[in-house]
Short mmCIF file of C-alpha atoms in Angstrom, two decimals:
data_model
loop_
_atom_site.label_atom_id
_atom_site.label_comp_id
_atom_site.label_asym_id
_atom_site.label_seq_id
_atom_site.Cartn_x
_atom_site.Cartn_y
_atom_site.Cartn_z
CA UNK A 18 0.00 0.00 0.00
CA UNK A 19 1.10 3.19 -0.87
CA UNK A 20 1.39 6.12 1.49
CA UNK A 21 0.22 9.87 -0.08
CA UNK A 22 3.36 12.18 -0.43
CA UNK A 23 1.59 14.72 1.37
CA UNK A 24 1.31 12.38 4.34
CA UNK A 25 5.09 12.19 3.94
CA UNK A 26 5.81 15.15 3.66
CA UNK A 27 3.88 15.97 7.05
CA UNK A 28 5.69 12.92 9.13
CA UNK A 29 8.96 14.56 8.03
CA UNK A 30 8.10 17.95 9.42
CA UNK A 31 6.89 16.35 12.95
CA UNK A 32 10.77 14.07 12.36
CA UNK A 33 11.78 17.56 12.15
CA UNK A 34 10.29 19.34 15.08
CA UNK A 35 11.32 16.39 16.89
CA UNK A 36 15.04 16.27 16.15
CA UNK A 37 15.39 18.81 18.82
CA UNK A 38 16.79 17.47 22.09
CA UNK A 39 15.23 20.62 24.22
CA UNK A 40 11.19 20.13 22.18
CA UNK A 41 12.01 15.90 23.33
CA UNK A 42 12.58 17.27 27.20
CA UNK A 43 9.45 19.53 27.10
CA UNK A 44 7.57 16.50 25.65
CA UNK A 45 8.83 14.29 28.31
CA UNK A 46 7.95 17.03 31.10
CA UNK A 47 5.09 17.65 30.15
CA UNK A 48 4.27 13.71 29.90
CA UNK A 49 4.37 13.18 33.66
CA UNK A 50 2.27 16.45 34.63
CA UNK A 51 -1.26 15.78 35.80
CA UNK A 52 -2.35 18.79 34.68
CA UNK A 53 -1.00 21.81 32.68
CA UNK A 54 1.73 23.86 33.81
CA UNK A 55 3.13 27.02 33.11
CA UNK A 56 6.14 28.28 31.37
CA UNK A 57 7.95 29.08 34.64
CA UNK A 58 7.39 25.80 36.08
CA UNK A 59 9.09 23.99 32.47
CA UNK A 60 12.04 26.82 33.15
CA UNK A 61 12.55 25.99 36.78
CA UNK A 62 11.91 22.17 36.35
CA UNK A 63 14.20 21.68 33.15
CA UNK A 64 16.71 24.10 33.90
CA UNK A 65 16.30 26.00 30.58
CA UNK A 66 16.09 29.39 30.49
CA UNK A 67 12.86 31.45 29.75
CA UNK A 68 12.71 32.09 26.27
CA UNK A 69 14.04 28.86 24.88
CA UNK A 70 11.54 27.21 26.53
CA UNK A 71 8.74 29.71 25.64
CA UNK A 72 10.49 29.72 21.63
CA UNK A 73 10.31 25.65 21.44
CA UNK A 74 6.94 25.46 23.00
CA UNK A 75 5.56 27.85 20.38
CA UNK A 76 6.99 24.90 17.65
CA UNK A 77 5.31 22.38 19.63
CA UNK A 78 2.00 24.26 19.75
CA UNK A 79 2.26 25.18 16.49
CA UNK A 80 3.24 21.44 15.00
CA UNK A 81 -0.55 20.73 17.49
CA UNK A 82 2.25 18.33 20.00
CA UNK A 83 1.42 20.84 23.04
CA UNK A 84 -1.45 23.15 23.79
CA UNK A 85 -2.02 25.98 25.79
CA UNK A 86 -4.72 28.35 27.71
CA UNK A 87 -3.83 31.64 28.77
CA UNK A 88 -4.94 33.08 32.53
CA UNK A 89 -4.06 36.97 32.57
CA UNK A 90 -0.58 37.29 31.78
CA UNK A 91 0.52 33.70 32.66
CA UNK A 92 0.70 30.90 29.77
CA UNK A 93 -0.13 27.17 31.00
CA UNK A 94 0.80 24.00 28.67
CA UNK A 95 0.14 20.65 28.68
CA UNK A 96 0.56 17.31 26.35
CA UNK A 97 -1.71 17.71 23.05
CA UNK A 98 -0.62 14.25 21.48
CA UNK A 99 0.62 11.28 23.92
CA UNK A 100 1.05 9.18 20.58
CA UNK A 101 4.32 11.30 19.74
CA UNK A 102 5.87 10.55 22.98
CA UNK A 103 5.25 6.94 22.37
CA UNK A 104 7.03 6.93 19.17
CA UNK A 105 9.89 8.84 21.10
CA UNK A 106 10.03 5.94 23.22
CA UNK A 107 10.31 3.42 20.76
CA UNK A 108 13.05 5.66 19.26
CA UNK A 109 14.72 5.69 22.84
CA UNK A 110 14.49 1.93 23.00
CA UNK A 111 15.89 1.96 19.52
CA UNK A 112 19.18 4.02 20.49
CA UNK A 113 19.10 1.28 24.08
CA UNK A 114 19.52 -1.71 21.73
CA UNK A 115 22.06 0.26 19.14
CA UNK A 116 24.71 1.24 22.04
CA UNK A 117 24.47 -2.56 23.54
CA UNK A 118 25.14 -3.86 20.41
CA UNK A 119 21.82 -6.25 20.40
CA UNK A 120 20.60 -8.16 17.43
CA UNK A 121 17.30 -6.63 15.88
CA UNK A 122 14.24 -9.24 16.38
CA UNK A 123 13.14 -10.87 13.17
CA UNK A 124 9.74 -10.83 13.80
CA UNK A 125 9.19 -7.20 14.33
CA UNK A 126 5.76 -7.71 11.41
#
């Protein structure tokens, strides 16, 4: 079965926006929060300062991976899409079995 180019060309972007080591621990923050938090919190929490965090959560947001609400001047954020942290994970447990050097399973299909 063949998959549309423009379906492609979407999963690349999202590859993209998730080649960033910083976007992956603001994913992974924001995995383990029960509810939404705001920017200072990610700052404090992940030891980044201000506006990285508030420029790669605008990426997120704007690739529809976080989402946000506003209450007066302060910005909360939470998770938008737990399946992209799930294929992180399986990209994590990819990079696990690379550095130990492990066989790849046959029957992966």
């Amino acid at each position: 079965m063949e998959t549309p180019d423009n379906l492609i060309n979407e999963a690349a972007k999202i590859y993209k926006v998730l080649s960033n080591a910083t976007r992956i621990k603001i994913l992974y923050f924001l995995r383990y929060q029960e509810n939404d938090v705001q920017v200072s919190e990610i700052v404090t929490q992940l030891g980044i300062a201000q506006p990285v965090v508030s420029k790669q959560l605008g990426i997120l947001r704007r690739y529809q991976l976080v989402r946000n609400r506003k209450e007066g001047n302060k910005v909360f954020y939470i998770l938008d899409d737990p399946h992209v942290v799930e294929m992180i994970d399986d990209m994590l447990n990819h990079v696990k079995h690379e550095i130990k050097g492990l066989p790849y399973p046959k029957n992966l299909y």
